[in-house]
N, CA, C and O atoms as a Tinker XYZ file with bonds, in Angstrom:
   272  protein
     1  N      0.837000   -1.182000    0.000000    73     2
     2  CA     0.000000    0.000000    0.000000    64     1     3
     3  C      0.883000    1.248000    0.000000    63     2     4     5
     4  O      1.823000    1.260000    0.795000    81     3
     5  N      0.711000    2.178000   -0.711000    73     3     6
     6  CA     1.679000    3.050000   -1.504000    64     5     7
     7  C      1.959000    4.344000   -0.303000    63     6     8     9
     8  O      2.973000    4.975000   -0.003000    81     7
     9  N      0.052000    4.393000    0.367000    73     7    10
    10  CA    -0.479000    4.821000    1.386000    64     9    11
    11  C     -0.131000    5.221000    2.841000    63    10    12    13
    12  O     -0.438000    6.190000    3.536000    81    11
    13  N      0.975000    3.601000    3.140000    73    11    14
    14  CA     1.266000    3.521000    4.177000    64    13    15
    15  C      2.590000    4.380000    5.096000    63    14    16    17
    16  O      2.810000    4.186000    6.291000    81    15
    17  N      3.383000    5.369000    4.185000    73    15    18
    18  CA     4.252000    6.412000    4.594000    64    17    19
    19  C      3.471000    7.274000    4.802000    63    18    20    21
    20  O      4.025000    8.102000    5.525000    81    19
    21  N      1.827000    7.749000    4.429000    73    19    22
    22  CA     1.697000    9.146000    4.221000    64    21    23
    23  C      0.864000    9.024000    5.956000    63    22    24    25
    24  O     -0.078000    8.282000    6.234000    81    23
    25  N      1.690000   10.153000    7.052000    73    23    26
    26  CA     1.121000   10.315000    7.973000    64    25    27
    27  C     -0.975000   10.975000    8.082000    63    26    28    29
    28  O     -1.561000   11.091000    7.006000    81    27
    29  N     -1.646000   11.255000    9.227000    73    27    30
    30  CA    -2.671000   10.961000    8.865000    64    29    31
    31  C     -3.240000   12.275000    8.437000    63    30    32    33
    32  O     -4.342000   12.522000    7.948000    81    31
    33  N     -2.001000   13.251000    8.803000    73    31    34
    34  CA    -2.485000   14.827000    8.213000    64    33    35
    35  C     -2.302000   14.677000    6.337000    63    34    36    37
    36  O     -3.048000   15.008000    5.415000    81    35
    37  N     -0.998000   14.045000    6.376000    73    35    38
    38  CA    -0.494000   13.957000    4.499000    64    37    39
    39  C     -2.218000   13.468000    4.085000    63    38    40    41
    40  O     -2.985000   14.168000    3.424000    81    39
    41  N     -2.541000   12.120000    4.659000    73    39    42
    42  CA    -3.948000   11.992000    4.356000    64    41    43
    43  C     -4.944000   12.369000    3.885000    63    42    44    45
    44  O     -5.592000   12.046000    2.890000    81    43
    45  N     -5.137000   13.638000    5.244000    73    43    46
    46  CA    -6.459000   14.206000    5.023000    64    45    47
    47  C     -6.262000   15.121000    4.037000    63    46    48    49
    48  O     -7.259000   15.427000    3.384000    81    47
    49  N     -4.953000   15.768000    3.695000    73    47    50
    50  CA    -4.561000   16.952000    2.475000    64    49    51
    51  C     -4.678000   16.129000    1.374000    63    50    52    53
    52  O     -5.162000   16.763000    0.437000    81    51
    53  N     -4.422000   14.916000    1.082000    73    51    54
    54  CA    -4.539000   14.298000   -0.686000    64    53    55
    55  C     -6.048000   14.070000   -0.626000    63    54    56    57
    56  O     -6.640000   14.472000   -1.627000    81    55
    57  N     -6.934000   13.415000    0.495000    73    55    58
    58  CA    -8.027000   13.538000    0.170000    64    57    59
    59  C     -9.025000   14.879000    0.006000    63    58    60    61
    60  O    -10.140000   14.909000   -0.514000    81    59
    61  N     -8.304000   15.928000    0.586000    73    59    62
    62  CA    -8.949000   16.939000    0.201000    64    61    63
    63  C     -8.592000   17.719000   -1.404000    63    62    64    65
    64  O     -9.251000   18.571000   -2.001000    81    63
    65  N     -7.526000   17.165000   -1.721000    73    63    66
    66  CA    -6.724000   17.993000   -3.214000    64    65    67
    67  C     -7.497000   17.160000   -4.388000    63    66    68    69
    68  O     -7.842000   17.591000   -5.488000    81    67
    69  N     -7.651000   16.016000   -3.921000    73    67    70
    70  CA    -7.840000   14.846000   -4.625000    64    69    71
    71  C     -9.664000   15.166000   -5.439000    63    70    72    73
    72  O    -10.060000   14.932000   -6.581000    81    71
    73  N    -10.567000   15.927000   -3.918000    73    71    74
    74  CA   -12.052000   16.749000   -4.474000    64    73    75
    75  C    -11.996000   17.913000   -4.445000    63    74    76    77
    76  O    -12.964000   18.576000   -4.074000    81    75
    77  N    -10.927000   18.426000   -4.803000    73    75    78
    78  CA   -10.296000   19.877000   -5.650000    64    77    79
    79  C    -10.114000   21.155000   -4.904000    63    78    80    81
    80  O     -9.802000   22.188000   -5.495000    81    79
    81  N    -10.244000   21.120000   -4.026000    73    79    82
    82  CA    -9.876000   22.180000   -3.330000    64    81    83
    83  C     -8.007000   22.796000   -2.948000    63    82    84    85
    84  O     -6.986000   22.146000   -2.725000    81    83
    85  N     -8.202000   23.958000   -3.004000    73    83    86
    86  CA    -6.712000   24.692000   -3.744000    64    85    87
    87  C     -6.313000   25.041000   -2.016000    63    86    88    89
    88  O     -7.050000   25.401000   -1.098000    81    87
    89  N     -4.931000   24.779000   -2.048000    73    87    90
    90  CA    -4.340000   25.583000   -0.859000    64    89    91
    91  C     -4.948000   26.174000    0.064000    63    90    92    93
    92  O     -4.976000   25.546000    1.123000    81    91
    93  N     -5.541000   27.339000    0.050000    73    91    94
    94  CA    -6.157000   28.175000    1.009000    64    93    95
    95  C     -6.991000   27.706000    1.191000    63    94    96    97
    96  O     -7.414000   28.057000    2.292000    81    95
    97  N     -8.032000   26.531000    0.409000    73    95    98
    98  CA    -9.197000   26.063000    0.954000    64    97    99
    99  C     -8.915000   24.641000    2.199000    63    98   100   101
   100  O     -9.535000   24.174000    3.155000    81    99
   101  N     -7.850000   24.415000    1.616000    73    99   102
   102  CA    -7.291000   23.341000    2.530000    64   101   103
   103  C     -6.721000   23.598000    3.957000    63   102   104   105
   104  O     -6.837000   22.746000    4.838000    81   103
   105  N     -6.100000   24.799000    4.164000    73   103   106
   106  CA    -5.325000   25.399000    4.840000    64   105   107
   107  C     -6.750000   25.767000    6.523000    63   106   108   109
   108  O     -6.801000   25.619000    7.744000    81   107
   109  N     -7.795000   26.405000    5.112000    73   107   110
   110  CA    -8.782000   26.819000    5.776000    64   109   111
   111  C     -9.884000   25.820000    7.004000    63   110   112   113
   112  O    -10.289000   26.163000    8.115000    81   111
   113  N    -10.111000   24.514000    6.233000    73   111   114
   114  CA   -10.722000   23.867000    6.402000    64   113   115
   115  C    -10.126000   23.006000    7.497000    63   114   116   117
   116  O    -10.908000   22.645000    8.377000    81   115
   117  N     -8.630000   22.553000    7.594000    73   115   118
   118  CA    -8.218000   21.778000    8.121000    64   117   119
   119  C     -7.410000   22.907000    9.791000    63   118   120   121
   120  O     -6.961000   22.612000   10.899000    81   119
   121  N     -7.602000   23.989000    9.133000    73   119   122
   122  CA    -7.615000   25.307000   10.290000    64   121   123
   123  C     -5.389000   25.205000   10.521000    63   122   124   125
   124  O     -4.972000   24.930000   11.646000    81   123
   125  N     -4.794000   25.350000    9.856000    73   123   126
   126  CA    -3.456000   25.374000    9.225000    64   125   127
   127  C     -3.293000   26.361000    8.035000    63   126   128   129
   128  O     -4.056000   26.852000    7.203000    81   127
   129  N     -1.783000   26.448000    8.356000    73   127   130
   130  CA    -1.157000   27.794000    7.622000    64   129   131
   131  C     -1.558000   27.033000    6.015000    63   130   132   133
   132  O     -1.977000   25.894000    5.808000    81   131
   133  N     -1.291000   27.994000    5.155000    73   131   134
   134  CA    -1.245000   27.727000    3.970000    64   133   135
   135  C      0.075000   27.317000    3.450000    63   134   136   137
   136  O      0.108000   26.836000    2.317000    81   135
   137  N      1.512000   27.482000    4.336000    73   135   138
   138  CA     2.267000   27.364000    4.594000    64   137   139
   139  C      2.735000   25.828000    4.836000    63   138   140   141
   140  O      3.448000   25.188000    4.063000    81   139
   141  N      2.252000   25.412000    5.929000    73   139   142
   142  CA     1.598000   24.045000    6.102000    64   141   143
   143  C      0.998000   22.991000    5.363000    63   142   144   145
   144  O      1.305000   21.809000    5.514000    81   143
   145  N      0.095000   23.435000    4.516000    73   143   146
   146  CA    -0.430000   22.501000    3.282000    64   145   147
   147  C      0.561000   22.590000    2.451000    63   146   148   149
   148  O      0.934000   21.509000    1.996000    81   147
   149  N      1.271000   23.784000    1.998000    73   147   150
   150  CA     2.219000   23.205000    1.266000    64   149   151
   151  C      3.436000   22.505000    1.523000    63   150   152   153
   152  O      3.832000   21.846000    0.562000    81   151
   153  N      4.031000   22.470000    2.394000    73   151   154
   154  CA     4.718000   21.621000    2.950000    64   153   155
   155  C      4.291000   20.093000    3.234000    63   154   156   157
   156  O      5.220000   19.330000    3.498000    81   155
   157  N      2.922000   19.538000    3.207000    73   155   158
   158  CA     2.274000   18.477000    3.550000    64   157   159
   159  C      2.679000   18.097000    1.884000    63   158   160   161
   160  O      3.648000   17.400000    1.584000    81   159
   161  N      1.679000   18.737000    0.843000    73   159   162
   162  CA     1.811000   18.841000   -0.279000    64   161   163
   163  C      3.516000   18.213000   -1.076000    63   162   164   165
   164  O      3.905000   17.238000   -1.719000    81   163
   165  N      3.997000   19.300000   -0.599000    73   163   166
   166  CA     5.659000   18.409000   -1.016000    64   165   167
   167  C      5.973000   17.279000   -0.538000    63   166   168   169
   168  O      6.792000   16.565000   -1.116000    81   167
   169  N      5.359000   16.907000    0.641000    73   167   170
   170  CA     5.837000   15.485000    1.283000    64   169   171
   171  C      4.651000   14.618000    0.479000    63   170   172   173
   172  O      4.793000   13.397000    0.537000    81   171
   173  N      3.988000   14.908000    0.053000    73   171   174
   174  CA     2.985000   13.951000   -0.475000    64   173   175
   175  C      3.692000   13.694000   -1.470000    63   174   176   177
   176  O      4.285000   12.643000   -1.225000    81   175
   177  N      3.974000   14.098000   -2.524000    73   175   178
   178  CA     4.651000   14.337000   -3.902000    64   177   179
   179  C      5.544000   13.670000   -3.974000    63   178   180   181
   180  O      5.813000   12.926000   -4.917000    81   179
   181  N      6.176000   13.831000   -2.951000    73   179   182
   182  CA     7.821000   12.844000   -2.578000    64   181   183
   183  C      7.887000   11.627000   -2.350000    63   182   184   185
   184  O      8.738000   10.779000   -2.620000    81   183
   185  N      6.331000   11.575000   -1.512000    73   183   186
   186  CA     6.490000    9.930000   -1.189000    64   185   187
   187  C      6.163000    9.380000   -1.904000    63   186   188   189
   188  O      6.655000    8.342000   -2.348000    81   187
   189  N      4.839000   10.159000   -2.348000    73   187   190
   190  CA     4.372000    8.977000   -4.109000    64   189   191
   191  C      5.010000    8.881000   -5.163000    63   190   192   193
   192  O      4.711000    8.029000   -5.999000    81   191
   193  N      5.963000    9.690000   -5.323000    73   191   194
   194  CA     6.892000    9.682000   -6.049000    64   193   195
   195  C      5.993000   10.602000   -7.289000    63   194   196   197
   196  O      6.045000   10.212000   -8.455000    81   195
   197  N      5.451000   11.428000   -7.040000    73   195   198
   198  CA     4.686000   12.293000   -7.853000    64   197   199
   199  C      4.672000   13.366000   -8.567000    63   198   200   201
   200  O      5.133000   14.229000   -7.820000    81   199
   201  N      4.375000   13.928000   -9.756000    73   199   202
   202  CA     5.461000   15.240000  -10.398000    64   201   203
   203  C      4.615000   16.721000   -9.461000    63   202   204   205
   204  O      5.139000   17.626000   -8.811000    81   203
   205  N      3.009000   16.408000   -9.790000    73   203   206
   206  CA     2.260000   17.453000   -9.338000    64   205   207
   207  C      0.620000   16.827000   -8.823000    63   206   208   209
   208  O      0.025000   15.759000   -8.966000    81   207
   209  N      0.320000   18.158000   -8.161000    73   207   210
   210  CA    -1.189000   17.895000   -7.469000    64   209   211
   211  C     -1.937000   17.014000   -8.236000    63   210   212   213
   212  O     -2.321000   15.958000   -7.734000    81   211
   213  N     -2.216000   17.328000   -9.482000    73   211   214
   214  CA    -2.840000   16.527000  -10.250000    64   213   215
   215  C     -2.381000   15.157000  -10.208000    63   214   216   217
   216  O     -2.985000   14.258000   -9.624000    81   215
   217  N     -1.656000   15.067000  -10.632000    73   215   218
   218  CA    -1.404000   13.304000  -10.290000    64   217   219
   219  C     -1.582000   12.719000   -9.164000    63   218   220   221
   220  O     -1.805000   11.527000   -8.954000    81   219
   221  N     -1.428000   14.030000   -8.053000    73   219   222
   222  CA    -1.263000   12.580000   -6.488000    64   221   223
   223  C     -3.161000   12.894000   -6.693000    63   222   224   225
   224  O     -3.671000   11.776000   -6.612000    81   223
   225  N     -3.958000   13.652000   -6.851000    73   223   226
   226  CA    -6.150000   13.677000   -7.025000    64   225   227
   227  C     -6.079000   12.253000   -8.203000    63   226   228   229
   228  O     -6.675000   11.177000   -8.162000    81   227
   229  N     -5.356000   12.655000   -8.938000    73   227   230
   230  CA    -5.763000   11.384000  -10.170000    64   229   231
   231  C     -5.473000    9.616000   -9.569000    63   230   232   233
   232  O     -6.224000    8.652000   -9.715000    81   231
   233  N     -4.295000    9.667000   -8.967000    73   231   234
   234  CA    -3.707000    8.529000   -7.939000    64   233   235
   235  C     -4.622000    8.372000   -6.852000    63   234   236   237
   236  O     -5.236000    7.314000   -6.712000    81   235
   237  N     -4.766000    9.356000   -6.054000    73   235   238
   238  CA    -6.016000    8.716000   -4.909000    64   237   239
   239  C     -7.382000    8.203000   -4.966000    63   238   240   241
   240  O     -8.017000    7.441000   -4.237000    81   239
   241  N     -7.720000    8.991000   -6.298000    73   239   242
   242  CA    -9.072000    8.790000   -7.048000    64   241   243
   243  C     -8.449000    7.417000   -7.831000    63   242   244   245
   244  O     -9.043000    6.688000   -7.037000    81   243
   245  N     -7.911000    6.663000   -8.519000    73   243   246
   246  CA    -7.521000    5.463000   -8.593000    64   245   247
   247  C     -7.227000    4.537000   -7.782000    63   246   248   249
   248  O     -7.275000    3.396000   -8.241000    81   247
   249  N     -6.909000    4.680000   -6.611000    73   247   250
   250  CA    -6.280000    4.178000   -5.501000    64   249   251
   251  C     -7.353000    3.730000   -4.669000    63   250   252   253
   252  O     -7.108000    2.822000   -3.875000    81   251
   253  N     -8.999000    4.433000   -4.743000    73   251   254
   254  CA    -9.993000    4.471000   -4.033000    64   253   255
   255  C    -10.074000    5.279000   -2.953000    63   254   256   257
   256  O    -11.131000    5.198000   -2.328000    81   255
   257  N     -9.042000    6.235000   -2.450000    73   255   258
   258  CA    -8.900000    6.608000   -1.445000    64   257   259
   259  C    -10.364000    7.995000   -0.869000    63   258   260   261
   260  O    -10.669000    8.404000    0.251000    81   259
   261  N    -10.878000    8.305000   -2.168000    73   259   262
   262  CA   -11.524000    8.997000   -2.351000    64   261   263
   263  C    -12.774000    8.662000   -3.220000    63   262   264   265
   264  O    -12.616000    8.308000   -4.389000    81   263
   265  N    -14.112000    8.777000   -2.623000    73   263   266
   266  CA   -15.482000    8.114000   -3.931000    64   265   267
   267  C    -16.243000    9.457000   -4.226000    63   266   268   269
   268  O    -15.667000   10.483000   -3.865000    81   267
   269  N    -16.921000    9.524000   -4.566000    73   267   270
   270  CA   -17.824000   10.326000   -5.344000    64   269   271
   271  C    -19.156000    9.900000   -4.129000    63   270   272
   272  O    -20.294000   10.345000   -4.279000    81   271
């Protein structure tokens, strides 16, 4: 499980990027700097070995991590 490095904040930020919400909405919601998400953001990227946002929403939404 590809899953299992990403601590449970990295988590809740790919599942929130993943149903599209941008930085400040993330920042907002999860009540953290914007500063903060992006830094979560780079560690997400890193661990999945990922180029950009889009791929780690397209990967979690493949992955199931996220349904409709």
């Amino acid at each position: 499980n590809p899953f299992t490095e990403l601590t449970e904040r990295e988590m809740d930020v790919l599942k929130l990027i993943a149903n599209g919400l941008n930085n400040s909405q993330i920042a907002e919601q999860l009540v953290i700097s914007e500063n903060t998400v992006k830094g979560h953001v780079s560690n997400i990227l890193s661990k999945l070995h990922l180029a950009d946002r889009t791929q780690a929403a397209v990967f979690a939404w493949q992955k199931g991590i996220v349904r409709r």
